[in-house]
Amino acid sequence: MKRTVPLIITATVGLLLIVANFVPALSELSEDGTTFFSIIAAIAFVLGGGSLLKVHLKKLSDRDRGWAYSLIVLGSFFVTLVVGLFKIGAPPNPAYPDKPWAGGYNEPGTFFNWIYEYLFYPLTATMFAMLAFYIASAAFRAFRAKNFEAILLLGTAFIILLGQTAAGPALTNWIPPDGPFAGLRLEELSAYVMDVFNTAGSRAIVIGIALGIASTSLKILMGLDRSYLGGGN
Amino acid sequence: MSRQAIGVTVVLSILAALIVARSLIGDGSGRVYTRTVTTEMVEVRLPASDPAAVDEEQARQGQVVTEEAWVPVDSEEAKKYASEGAATISWTSRKNVPYSQVRASPDDEGISFSWSQTLGIWLAALLTLAIFSFLYKDNPIYKTAESLVVGVSAAYWMVVGFWDIIIPNLIGRLAPAFVEANFTPGLTDLEPQWRYLIPAIFGVLLLMRLAPKGQWLSLWTLAFIVGTTAALRMVAYIEGDFITQINATIEPLYQVVRNADGTTDGYATLWASIRQLILVVGVLSCLTYFFFSLEHKGAVGKVARVGIWFLMITFGAAFGMTVMGRITLLAARFEFLFDDWLWIIDPNKQREVASVISMITG
């Protein structure tokens, strides 16, 4: 029961959706499958929230090390959730101003929008921006032009970086843009590398990924790969 | 107090002093002004845009079919169709005003200082600096900001999922009349679609993961997710990537480029053909490298080596683009700090006089 039913569900749903692609009468099934998936994904956010509560409430009740941070997590979680779900500060929808719940939850002026603008966006954007420092640091340590392949990688990275900034055109400004060597200008070279060499490599990678996904999907649907059920089998 | 702690305190104190000084020089910094805008709507009966949808019988008889709508009180439609004593609703909202406009019209009573947005700018700036503080080392200020990210993001995505997916796609299909009456007026299909009980049941089973008993039931939902993903992705990747990419590669090696008058452009044709040749050679050699059923020796090994060169160029380009993306994000954060918060730069020309000249003249 615990392992057979999930296997039947996976195979049935998967095969139905594949068949729906080839039978026009079943095309609605494919759309429904996508919508069902997005609904379950949205409910999974609730699971995520519940799991977060479970972990941090336990940490708080046990007075574990760093419990004060759990208090911040829970506080910010509840405030954001309440102002978002109850649409606090939401202006009426101009088309239906008599329906108080018809206004947008993320409209300018709502408390939820304020949290997005001044907490969520700056925090997440800065987190990602910090990766610039770590990528630069990792590249400095890892990139060594010790063989031909490494030189290719390093050289291409430099061409792309220079070509995308003002430094590239400035460095190769002396090459006439209409002459026979115009293609050696860094911005042109960068565009050519992206358009030709990068496209060739990316195409092969994408073809490989597609084949990999197709074979893995078939293994899952046929019940040969059961790793998602856990238990190491 | 250790030497390191003293150093950090000194740096932070200097930073705080500079921020305070900047706030006191010229027009200050990090302030937001808004204008109050009043919206007033009136209820009218307008000729229906789709009469058959409102009243099929009346529409068939050629009668004028009307429907209720809300229009701005100062609109032409309001003047034409609003009846005596028609219901009206009004509310106020606030719109941001550039500081140059505040300086230009200091007596404008409609413009006022926005405490909430000013507080927001300062909070966002301080939190940005708090995250950057991790570059020095892990510290309580960073951990506080990090905890905020966790709490706010979890709730943010829950709210987005609830209003954008669960209400329209689940509740809206199971109880459309309720959703139409409260959340999404204007829904036309008010018949419940009971097949949407399937994701609702799977959703409840998924939440069983949090229950003390019966956690294994959530595997049923996981199985549904895995089955759906496997099927949809398999078809999408085969159709959208595998076939499309092969199709795009198998093109004639001799690529003719014609001028506007129909003659062949020899130079452009040569380069287009070289481009196509490199593409075909690149794709085939990379695929040879990925083909592990044959040992990479002899001719196969040489072709695979060319494939490695192409892959190295691809990885180099991907690395360059990733760095560029992150640097762009970093630049955007610095722009926020120096433009919106400190008013030192003004790329959008919102307060030219206030930021630049006042800094110089004090």
Coordinates of C-alpha atoms in Angstrom, one line a residue:
Chain A
M1 CA 0.0 0.0 0.0
K2 CA 2.7 2.5 1.0
R3 CA 4.8 1.8 -2.1
T4 CA 2.5 0.3 -4.7
V5 CA -0.2 3.1 -4.7
P6 CA 2.4 5.8 -5.4
L7 CA 3.9 3.8 -8.2
I8 CA 0.4 3.3 -9.7
I9 CA -0.3 7.1 -9.3
T10 CA 3.0 8.1 -11.0
A11 CA 2.6 5.6 -13.9
T12 CA -1.1 6.4 -14.5
V13 CA -0.8 10.2 -14.3
G14 CA 2.4 10.2 -16.4
L15 CA 1.2 8.0 -19.2
L16 CA -2.2 9.8 -19.3
L17 CA -0.4 13.1 -19.8
I18 CA 1.9 11.7 -22.5
V19 CA -1.0 10.1 -24.4
A20 CA -2.9 13.4 -24.1
N21 CA -0.2 15.0 -26.2
F22 CA -1.0 12.8 -29.1
V23 CA -4.8 12.6 -28.8
P24 CA -6.5 16.0 -29.6
A25 CA -9.6 15.0 -27.6
L26 CA -7.5 14.6 -24.5
S27 CA -5.7 18.0 -24.8
E28 CA -7.7 19.4 -22.0
L29 CA -6.2 16.8 -19.8
S30 CA -2.8 18.1 -20.4
E31 CA -3.9 21.7 -19.4
D32 CA -5.6 20.3 -16.3
G33 CA -2.4 18.4 -15.4
T34 CA -0.4 21.6 -15.5
T35 CA -3.0 23.5 -13.4
F36 CA -3.2 20.7 -10.9
F37 CA 0.5 20.8 -10.6
S38 CA 0.6 24.5 -10.0
I39 CA -2.2 24.2 -7.3
I40 CA -0.3 21.5 -5.5
A41 CA 2.9 23.6 -5.8
A42 CA 1.0 26.5 -4.1
I43 CA -0.2 24.1 -1.4
A44 CA 3.5 23.0 -1.0
F45 CA 4.3 26.6 0.1
V46 CA 1.8 26.0 3.0
L47 CA 3.8 22.9 3.8
G48 CA 7.0 24.9 3.7
G49 CA 5.5 27.5 6.0
G50 CA 4.2 24.8 8.4
S51 CA 7.6 23.2 8.4
L52 CA 9.3 26.5 9.1
L53 CA 6.9 27.1 12.1
K54 CA 7.6 23.6 13.4
V55 CA 11.4 24.0 13.4
H56 CA 11.5 27.5 14.8
L57 CA 8.8 27.1 17.4
K58 CA 10.7 24.1 18.7
K59 CA 13.9 26.1 18.8
L60 CA 12.2 28.9 20.7
S61 CA 10.5 26.6 23.2
D62 CA 13.8 24.7 23.8
R63 CA 15.7 28.1 24.1
D64 CA 18.3 26.6 21.7
R65 CA 21.3 28.6 20.7
G66 CA 20.3 31.5 18.5
W67 CA 16.6 31.3 19.6
A68 CA 16.3 35.1 19.2
Y69 CA 16.8 34.7 15.4
S70 CA 13.9 32.2 15.4
L71 CA 11.8 34.9 17.0
I72 CA 12.7 37.3 14.2
V73 CA 11.9 34.6 11.6
L74 CA 8.5 33.9 13.2
G75 CA 7.7 37.6 13.7
S76 CA 8.5 38.5 10.1
F77 CA 6.7 35.4 8.8
F78 CA 3.4 36.2 10.7
V79 CA 3.4 39.9 9.9
T80 CA 3.9 39.3 6.2
L81 CA 1.4 36.5 6.1
V82 CA -1.3 38.5 7.9
V83 CA -0.9 41.7 5.9
G84 CA -0.8 39.7 2.7
L85 CA -3.7 37.3 3.3
F86 CA -6.0 40.1 4.7
K87 CA -4.9 42.6 2.1
I88 CA -4.3 45.2 4.7
G89 CA -4.3 48.7 3.1
A90 CA -5.4 47.4 -0.3
P91 CA -7.2 50.1 -2.3
P92 CA -10.5 49.1 -3.9
N93 CA -10.5 47.7 -7.4
P94 CA -11.6 50.6 -9.6
A95 CA -13.9 48.3 -11.7
Y96 CA -15.6 46.9 -8.6
P97 CA -15.1 49.3 -5.7
D98 CA -18.1 47.9 -3.8
K99 CA -16.3 44.6 -3.3
P100 CA -13.8 45.2 -0.5
W101 CA -11.8 42.0 -1.3
A102 CA -11.5 42.6 -5.0
G103 CA -8.5 44.9 -4.7
G104 CA -5.0 43.7 -5.5
Y105 CA -3.0 42.3 -2.5
N106 CA 0.3 43.7 -4.0
E107 CA -1.0 47.1 -5.2
P108 CA 1.2 50.2 -4.3
G109 CA -0.1 51.5 -1.0
T110 CA -0.7 48.1 0.6
F111 CA 1.4 47.0 3.6
F112 CA 2.3 43.9 1.7
N113 CA 3.7 46.0 -1.2
W114 CA 5.7 48.0 1.4
I115 CA 7.2 44.7 2.7
Y116 CA 8.0 43.7 -0.8
E117 CA 9.6 47.0 -1.8
Y118 CA 11.6 47.7 1.4
L119 CA 12.3 44.2 2.9
F120 CA 11.9 41.3 0.5
Y121 CA 13.4 42.8 -2.7
P122 CA 16.4 44.6 -1.1
L123 CA 17.3 41.6 1.0
T124 CA 17.1 39.0 -1.7
A125 CA 18.7 41.2 -4.4
T126 CA 21.6 42.0 -2.1
M127 CA 22.0 38.3 -1.3
F128 CA 22.3 37.5 -5.0
A129 CA 24.5 40.6 -5.6
M130 CA 27.0 39.3 -3.0
L131 CA 27.7 36.3 -5.3
A132 CA 29.6 38.7 -7.5
F133 CA 32.3 38.9 -4.8
Y134 CA 32.3 35.1 -4.3
I135 CA 32.4 34.3 -8.0
A136 CA 35.3 36.7 -8.5
S137 CA 37.1 35.2 -5.5
A138 CA 36.5 31.6 -6.7
A139 CA 37.6 32.5 -10.2
F140 CA 40.8 34.1 -8.9
R141 CA 41.6 30.9 -7.0
A142 CA 40.4 28.3 -9.6
F143 CA 41.4 29.8 -12.9
R144 CA 44.9 28.9 -13.8
A145 CA 46.1 29.0 -17.4
K146 CA 47.9 25.7 -17.1
N147 CA 46.8 24.0 -20.3
F148 CA 45.2 24.8 -23.6
E149 CA 41.6 24.0 -22.4
A150 CA 42.0 26.3 -19.4
I151 CA 43.4 29.1 -21.6
L152 CA 40.3 28.7 -23.8
L153 CA 37.9 29.0 -20.8
L154 CA 39.8 31.9 -19.3
G155 CA 40.2 33.8 -22.6
T156 CA 36.5 33.4 -23.5
A157 CA 35.5 34.7 -20.1
F158 CA 37.7 37.7 -20.5
I159 CA 36.4 38.4 -24.0
I160 CA 32.8 38.2 -22.9
L161 CA 33.4 40.3 -19.8
L162 CA 35.3 43.0 -21.7
G163 CA 32.9 42.9 -24.7
Q164 CA 29.9 43.5 -22.5
T165 CA 31.3 46.6 -20.8
A166 CA 32.6 50.0 -21.9
A167 CA 36.1 48.7 -21.4
G168 CA 35.9 46.4 -24.5
P169 CA 35.1 49.1 -27.1
A170 CA 37.6 51.5 -25.5
L171 CA 40.4 49.0 -25.7
T172 CA 39.9 48.1 -29.4
N173 CA 38.6 51.5 -30.6
W174 CA 41.7 51.8 -32.8
I175 CA 40.4 49.0 -35.2
P176 CA 38.3 50.7 -37.9
P177 CA 34.7 49.5 -37.6
D178 CA 34.3 49.3 -41.4
G179 CA 37.6 47.6 -42.2
P180 CA 38.4 44.0 -42.8
F181 CA 39.5 43.5 -39.2
A182 CA 36.3 44.9 -37.6
G183 CA 35.5 41.5 -36.3
L184 CA 38.5 41.7 -33.9
R185 CA 36.9 44.6 -32.0
L186 CA 36.1 43.2 -28.6
E187 CA 32.4 43.9 -28.7
E188 CA 32.2 42.2 -32.1
L189 CA 34.4 39.3 -31.0
S190 CA 32.2 38.8 -27.9
A191 CA 29.0 38.8 -30.0
Y192 CA 30.6 36.3 -32.4
V193 CA 31.7 33.9 -29.6
M194 CA 28.2 34.1 -28.1
D195 CA 26.5 33.6 -31.4
V196 CA 28.6 30.8 -32.9
F197 CA 30.9 28.9 -30.5
N198 CA 28.7 29.3 -27.4
T199 CA 25.6 28.3 -29.5
A200 CA 27.4 25.1 -30.7
G201 CA 28.4 24.0 -27.2
S202 CA 25.0 25.0 -25.7
R203 CA 23.2 23.1 -28.4
A204 CA 25.1 19.9 -27.7
I205 CA 24.5 20.3 -23.9
V206 CA 20.8 21.0 -24.4
I207 CA 20.5 17.9 -26.6
G208 CA 22.2 15.9 -23.9
I209 CA 20.0 17.3 -21.2
A210 CA 16.8 16.5 -23.2
L211 CA 17.9 12.9 -23.8
G212 CA 18.8 12.6 -20.1
I213 CA 15.4 13.9 -19.0
A214 CA 13.6 11.7 -21.4
S215 CA 15.3 8.6 -20.3
T216 CA 15.0 9.5 -16.6
S217 CA 11.3 10.3 -17.0
L218 CA 10.7 6.9 -18.8
K219 CA 12.5 5.1 -16.0
I220 CA 10.4 6.8 -13.4
L221 CA 7.1 6.3 -15.2
M222 CA 7.9 2.6 -15.8
G223 CA 8.7 2.1 -12.1
L224 CA 12.4 1.3 -12.7
D225 CA 13.6 4.4 -10.8
R226 CA 11.9 4.5 -7.3
S227 CA 14.3 6.7 -5.5
Y228 CA 11.7 9.4 -5.0
L229 CA 9.8 7.0 -2.7
G230 CA 12.8 6.9 -0.3
G231 CA 14.0 3.8 1.4
G232 CA 17.0 3.5 -0.9
N233 CA 15.3 1.1 -3.3
Chain B
M1 CA 37.6 44.6 23.9
S2 CA 39.8 43.0 21.2
R3 CA 41.7 45.0 18.6
Q4 CA 39.5 43.6 15.9
A5 CA 36.3 44.7 17.8
I6 CA 37.8 48.2 18.3
G7 CA 38.6 48.4 14.5
V8 CA 35.0 47.4 13.6
T9 CA 33.5 49.9 16.0
V10 CA 35.7 52.7 14.7
V11 CA 34.7 51.9 11.0
L12 CA 31.0 51.7 11.9
S13 CA 31.2 54.9 13.9
I14 CA 32.9 56.7 10.9
L15 CA 30.2 55.3 8.6
A16 CA 27.4 56.4 10.9
A17 CA 29.0 59.9 11.3
L18 CA 29.2 60.2 7.5
I19 CA 25.6 59.2 7.1
V20 CA 24.5 61.7 9.7
A21 CA 26.6 64.4 8.1
R22 CA 25.1 63.7 4.7
S23 CA 21.6 63.9 6.2
L24 CA 22.4 67.4 7.6
I25 CA 24.1 68.8 4.5
G26 CA 22.0 70.6 1.9
D27 CA 18.6 69.0 1.4
G28 CA 19.5 65.9 3.4
S29 CA 18.8 62.5 2.0
G30 CA 16.6 59.4 1.9
R31 CA 13.2 61.2 2.0
V32 CA 10.1 60.4 0.1
Y33 CA 7.3 62.9 -0.7
T34 CA 3.9 61.9 -1.9
R35 CA 0.8 63.6 -3.4
T36 CA -2.7 62.6 -2.2
V37 CA -4.9 61.4 -5.0
T38 CA -8.6 61.0 -4.5
T39 CA -10.5 58.6 -6.7
E40 CA -14.3 58.8 -6.8
M41 CA -16.4 56.3 -8.7
V42 CA -20.2 56.3 -9.4
E43 CA -22.4 53.4 -10.2
V44 CA -24.1 53.6 -13.6
R45 CA -26.0 51.4 -16.0
L46 CA -24.1 51.3 -19.3
P47 CA -25.1 49.6 -22.6
A48 CA -23.7 46.1 -22.3
S49 CA -20.5 45.4 -24.4
D50 CA -21.7 41.9 -25.0
P51 CA -25.6 42.1 -24.8
A52 CA -26.1 38.4 -25.4
A53 CA -24.0 37.4 -22.5
V54 CA -26.1 39.7 -20.1
D55 CA -29.6 38.9 -21.4
E56 CA -29.9 36.6 -24.4
E57 CA -33.7 37.1 -24.7
Q58 CA -33.6 40.9 -24.7
A59 CA -30.6 40.9 -27.1
R60 CA -32.5 38.7 -29.5
Q61 CA -35.5 41.0 -29.5
G62 CA -33.2 43.9 -30.3
Q63 CA -33.8 45.8 -27.0
V64 CA -31.1 47.9 -25.4
V65 CA -29.3 45.7 -22.8
T66 CA -27.6 47.4 -19.9
E67 CA -25.3 46.3 -17.2
E68 CA -24.0 47.8 -14.0
A69 CA -20.6 49.4 -14.0
W70 CA -18.5 51.8 -11.9
V71 CA -17.0 54.8 -13.7
P72 CA -15.0 57.8 -12.5
V73 CA -17.4 60.6 -11.5
D74 CA -15.8 63.1 -13.8
S75 CA -15.9 60.8 -16.9
E76 CA -18.2 61.3 -19.9
E77 CA -20.0 58.1 -19.1
A78 CA -20.8 59.3 -15.6
K79 CA -22.3 62.5 -17.0
K80 CA -24.3 60.6 -19.5
Y81 CA -25.6 57.6 -17.6
A82 CA -25.4 58.4 -13.8
S83 CA -28.9 58.7 -12.3
E84 CA -29.9 61.0 -9.4
G85 CA -28.7 59.6 -6.1
A86 CA -26.5 56.9 -7.7
A87 CA -24.2 55.2 -5.3
T88 CA -20.7 56.7 -5.1
I89 CA -17.5 55.4 -3.5
S90 CA -14.4 57.4 -3.0
W91 CA -10.9 56.6 -1.5
T92 CA -7.5 58.3 -1.4
S93 CA -4.2 56.9 -2.4
R94 CA -0.7 58.4 -2.5
K95 CA 1.6 58.8 -5.5
N96 CA 5.3 59.5 -5.2
V97 CA 6.5 63.0 -6.2
P98 CA 10.1 63.7 -7.3
Y99 CA 12.0 65.9 -4.9
S100 CA 12.7 68.5 -7.7
Q101 CA 8.9 69.1 -7.8
V102 CA 8.8 69.5 -4.0
R103 CA 11.5 72.2 -4.2
A104 CA 9.8 73.9 -7.2
S105 CA 6.4 74.2 -5.4
P106 CA 7.0 74.3 -1.6
D107 CA 3.6 75.7 -0.9
D108 CA 1.7 72.9 -2.6
E109 CA -0.5 71.5 0.2
G110 CA -1.2 68.3 -1.8
I111 CA 2.4 67.2 -1.4
S112 CA 3.4 65.8 2.0
F113 CA 6.3 64.0 3.6
S114 CA 5.8 60.2 3.6
W115 CA 6.9 58.7 6.9
S116 CA 6.2 55.1 5.9
Q117 CA 8.2 55.3 2.6
T118 CA 11.0 57.3 4.1
L119 CA 11.2 54.7 6.9
G120 CA 11.2 52.0 4.2
I121 CA 14.1 53.6 2.3
W122 CA 16.2 53.8 5.4
L123 CA 15.3 50.3 6.5
A124 CA 16.1 48.8 3.1
A125 CA 19.4 50.7 3.0
L126 CA 20.4 49.5 6.5
L127 CA 19.4 45.9 5.7
T128 CA 21.4 46.1 2.4
L129 CA 24.5 47.1 4.5
A130 CA 23.6 44.4 7.0
I131 CA 23.8 41.7 4.3
F132 CA 27.0 43.2 2.9
S133 CA 28.5 43.0 6.4
F134 CA 28.9 39.2 5.8
L135 CA 31.7 40.0 3.4
Y136 CA 33.7 40.8 6.5
K137 CA 32.5 37.8 8.5
D138 CA 29.4 36.1 9.9
N139 CA 28.0 38.5 12.5
P140 CA 24.7 39.1 14.5
I141 CA 23.7 42.0 12.2
Y142 CA 23.9 39.7 9.1
K143 CA 22.1 36.9 11.0
T144 CA 19.2 39.3 11.9
A145 CA 18.9 40.3 8.2
E146 CA 19.1 36.6 7.1
S147 CA 16.3 35.7 9.6
L148 CA 14.2 38.4 8.1
V149 CA 14.8 37.0 4.6
V150 CA 13.7 33.6 5.7
G151 CA 10.5 34.7 7.5
V152 CA 9.5 37.3 4.9
S153 CA 10.2 35.0 1.8
A154 CA 8.3 32.0 3.2
A155 CA 5.2 34.1 3.9
Y156 CA 5.6 36.1 0.7
W157 CA 5.4 33.0 -1.5
M158 CA 2.6 31.6 0.6
V159 CA 0.6 34.8 0.0
V160 CA 1.4 34.9 -3.7
G161 CA 0.4 31.2 -4.0
F162 CA -2.8 31.8 -2.2
W163 CA -4.1 34.9 -4.1
D164 CA -2.6 34.0 -7.5
I165 CA -3.1 30.2 -7.7
I166 CA -5.3 28.8 -5.0
I167 CA -8.1 31.4 -5.2
P168 CA -8.5 31.6 -9.0
N169 CA -7.5 28.1 -9.9
L170 CA -8.8 26.0 -7.0
I171 CA -11.5 27.8 -5.0
G172 CA -12.5 29.6 -8.2
R173 CA -13.2 26.3 -9.9
L174 CA -14.8 24.5 -7.0
A175 CA -16.9 27.5 -5.7
P176 CA -16.9 30.0 -8.6
A177 CA -20.1 31.8 -7.3
F178 CA -18.4 32.5 -4.0
V179 CA -15.2 33.7 -5.6
E180 CA -17.1 35.9 -8.1
A181 CA -19.1 37.5 -5.3
N182 CA -16.1 38.3 -3.1
F183 CA -12.7 38.2 -4.8
T184 CA -12.9 38.1 -8.6
P185 CA -16.0 39.9 -9.8
G186 CA -16.7 39.4 -13.5
L187 CA -16.2 35.6 -13.6
T188 CA -18.5 34.2 -16.3
D189 CA -18.3 30.5 -15.8
L190 CA -20.1 29.9 -12.5
E191 CA -20.5 26.1 -12.8
P192 CA -18.3 24.2 -10.3
Q193 CA -15.7 21.9 -11.9
W194 CA -15.6 19.0 -9.5
R195 CA -12.5 17.4 -11.1
Y196 CA -10.6 20.1 -9.2
L197 CA -11.2 18.1 -6.1
I198 CA -8.3 16.0 -7.2
P199 CA -5.6 18.6 -6.6
A200 CA -7.5 19.6 -3.4
I201 CA -7.3 16.1 -2.0
F202 CA -3.7 15.7 -3.1
G203 CA -2.9 19.0 -1.4
V204 CA -4.4 17.8 1.9
L205 CA -2.5 14.6 1.6
L206 CA 0.7 16.6 1.1
L207 CA 0.0 18.5 4.3
M208 CA -0.1 15.1 6.2
R209 CA 3.7 15.4 6.2
L210 CA 3.3 17.8 9.1
A211 CA 0.9 15.3 11.0
P212 CA 2.4 13.1 13.7
K213 CA 0.9 10.0 12.0
G214 CA 0.1 9.0 8.4
Q215 CA 3.1 10.9 6.9
W216 CA 3.4 8.2 4.3
L217 CA 0.2 9.5 2.7
S218 CA 2.1 12.5 1.4
L219 CA 4.0 10.1 -0.8
W220 CA 0.8 9.9 -2.9
T221 CA 1.0 13.6 -3.7
L222 CA 4.8 13.3 -4.3
A223 CA 4.0 10.5 -6.7
F224 CA 1.5 12.7 -8.5
I225 CA 4.0 15.6 -8.7
V226 CA 6.8 13.2 -10.0
G227 CA 4.5 11.6 -12.6
T228 CA 3.2 15.0 -13.8
T229 CA 6.7 16.5 -14.0
A230 CA 8.2 13.5 -15.7
A231 CA 5.5 13.4 -18.4
L232 CA 5.3 17.1 -19.0
R233 CA 9.0 17.7 -19.0
M234 CA 9.7 14.7 -21.2
V235 CA 7.4 15.9 -23.9
A236 CA 8.5 19.5 -23.5
Y237 CA 12.2 18.7 -23.7
I238 CA 11.9 16.3 -26.6
E239 CA 9.7 18.7 -28.5
G240 CA 11.2 22.1 -27.5
D241 CA 14.8 21.3 -27.1
F242 CA 15.9 18.0 -28.7
I243 CA 14.0 18.3 -32.0
T244 CA 14.3 22.1 -32.3
Q245 CA 18.0 22.1 -31.7
I246 CA 18.7 19.3 -34.2
N247 CA 16.4 21.1 -36.7
A248 CA 18.3 24.3 -36.2
T249 CA 21.7 22.6 -36.7
I250 CA 20.8 20.6 -39.8
E251 CA 21.0 23.5 -42.3
P252 CA 23.0 23.7 -45.6
L253 CA 26.6 24.4 -45.0
Y254 CA 26.6 26.9 -47.9
Q255 CA 24.5 29.8 -46.6
V256 CA 23.6 32.3 -49.4
V257 CA 23.1 35.9 -48.3
R258 CA 21.5 38.1 -50.9
N259 CA 21.7 41.8 -51.4
A260 CA 18.5 44.0 -51.7
D261 CA 18.7 43.7 -55.5
G262 CA 18.8 39.9 -55.4
T263 CA 22.5 39.4 -56.2
T264 CA 24.7 37.3 -53.9
D265 CA 26.7 39.1 -51.3
G266 CA 29.9 37.1 -51.5
Y267 CA 31.6 38.4 -48.3
A268 CA 28.4 37.8 -46.2
T269 CA 27.9 34.4 -47.8
L270 CA 31.4 33.4 -46.9
W271 CA 31.0 34.4 -43.2
A272 CA 27.5 32.8 -42.9
S273 CA 28.9 29.6 -44.4
I274 CA 31.9 29.6 -42.0
R275 CA 29.5 30.2 -39.1
Q276 CA 27.3 27.3 -40.2
L277 CA 30.3 25.0 -40.6
I278 CA 31.6 25.9 -37.1
L279 CA 28.2 25.3 -35.7
V280 CA 27.8 21.8 -37.2
V281 CA 31.4 20.8 -36.3
G282 CA 30.9 22.2 -32.8
V283 CA 27.6 20.3 -32.1
L284 CA 28.9 17.0 -33.6
S285 CA 32.2 17.1 -31.8
C286 CA 30.6 18.0 -28.4
L287 CA 28.0 15.2 -28.9
T288 CA 31.0 12.8 -29.7
Y289 CA 32.5 13.8 -26.4
F290 CA 29.2 13.0 -24.6
F291 CA 29.1 9.6 -26.3
F292 CA 30.7 7.2 -23.8
S293 CA 29.7 3.9 -25.6
L294 CA 32.9 4.2 -27.7
E295 CA 36.3 4.6 -26.2
H296 CA 37.8 8.1 -26.9
K297 CA 40.8 6.8 -28.8
G298 CA 42.0 7.5 -32.4
A299 CA 39.7 9.5 -34.6
V300 CA 36.9 9.5 -32.0
G301 CA 39.3 10.8 -29.4
K302 CA 40.5 13.6 -31.6
V303 CA 37.0 14.7 -32.4
A304 CA 36.1 14.5 -28.7
R305 CA 39.0 16.7 -28.0
V306 CA 37.7 19.3 -30.4
G307 CA 34.4 18.9 -28.5
I308 CA 36.1 19.7 -25.2
W309 CA 37.5 22.9 -26.8
F310 CA 34.0 24.0 -27.8
L311 CA 32.7 23.1 -24.3
M312 CA 35.4 25.1 -22.7
I313 CA 34.5 28.2 -24.7
T314 CA 30.8 27.6 -23.8
F315 CA 31.7 27.4 -20.1
G316 CA 33.9 30.5 -20.3
A317 CA 31.0 32.4 -22.0
A318 CA 28.6 31.1 -19.4
F319 CA 30.9 32.2 -16.6
G320 CA 31.4 35.7 -18.2
M321 CA 27.6 36.1 -18.5
T322 CA 27.0 34.9 -14.9
V323 CA 29.6 37.4 -13.6
M324 CA 28.0 40.2 -15.6
G325 CA 24.6 39.3 -14.2
R326 CA 25.8 39.4 -10.6
I327 CA 27.8 42.6 -11.2
T328 CA 24.6 44.2 -12.6
L329 CA 22.7 43.2 -9.5
L330 CA 25.5 44.7 -7.4
A331 CA 25.5 47.9 -9.3
A332 CA 21.7 48.1 -8.8
R333 CA 22.2 47.8 -5.0
F334 CA 24.9 50.5 -5.1
E335 CA 22.7 52.7 -7.2
F336 CA 19.9 52.3 -4.6
L337 CA 22.3 53.3 -1.8
F338 CA 23.8 56.3 -3.5
D339 CA 20.7 57.4 -5.4
D340 CA 17.5 56.6 -3.4
W341 CA 19.1 56.7 0.0
L342 CA 22.1 59.1 0.1
W343 CA 21.1 61.4 -2.8
I344 CA 24.7 61.5 -4.0
I345 CA 23.9 60.5 -7.6
D346 CA 20.9 61.2 -9.6
P347 CA 20.7 59.1 -12.8
N348 CA 16.9 59.6 -13.2
K349 CA 17.2 63.4 -12.9
Q350 CA 14.7 63.5 -10.0
R351 CA 16.4 66.0 -7.8
E352 CA 19.3 67.5 -9.8
V353 CA 19.6 70.6 -7.8
A354 CA 18.9 69.0 -4.4
S355 CA 21.6 66.3 -4.7
V356 CA 24.4 67.7 -6.7
I357 CA 24.5 71.5 -6.2
S358 CA 23.4 71.4 -2.5
M359 CA 26.3 68.9 -1.8
I360 CA 28.8 71.4 -3.3
T361 CA 27.3 74.6 -1.8
G362 CA 26.2 73.0 1.4

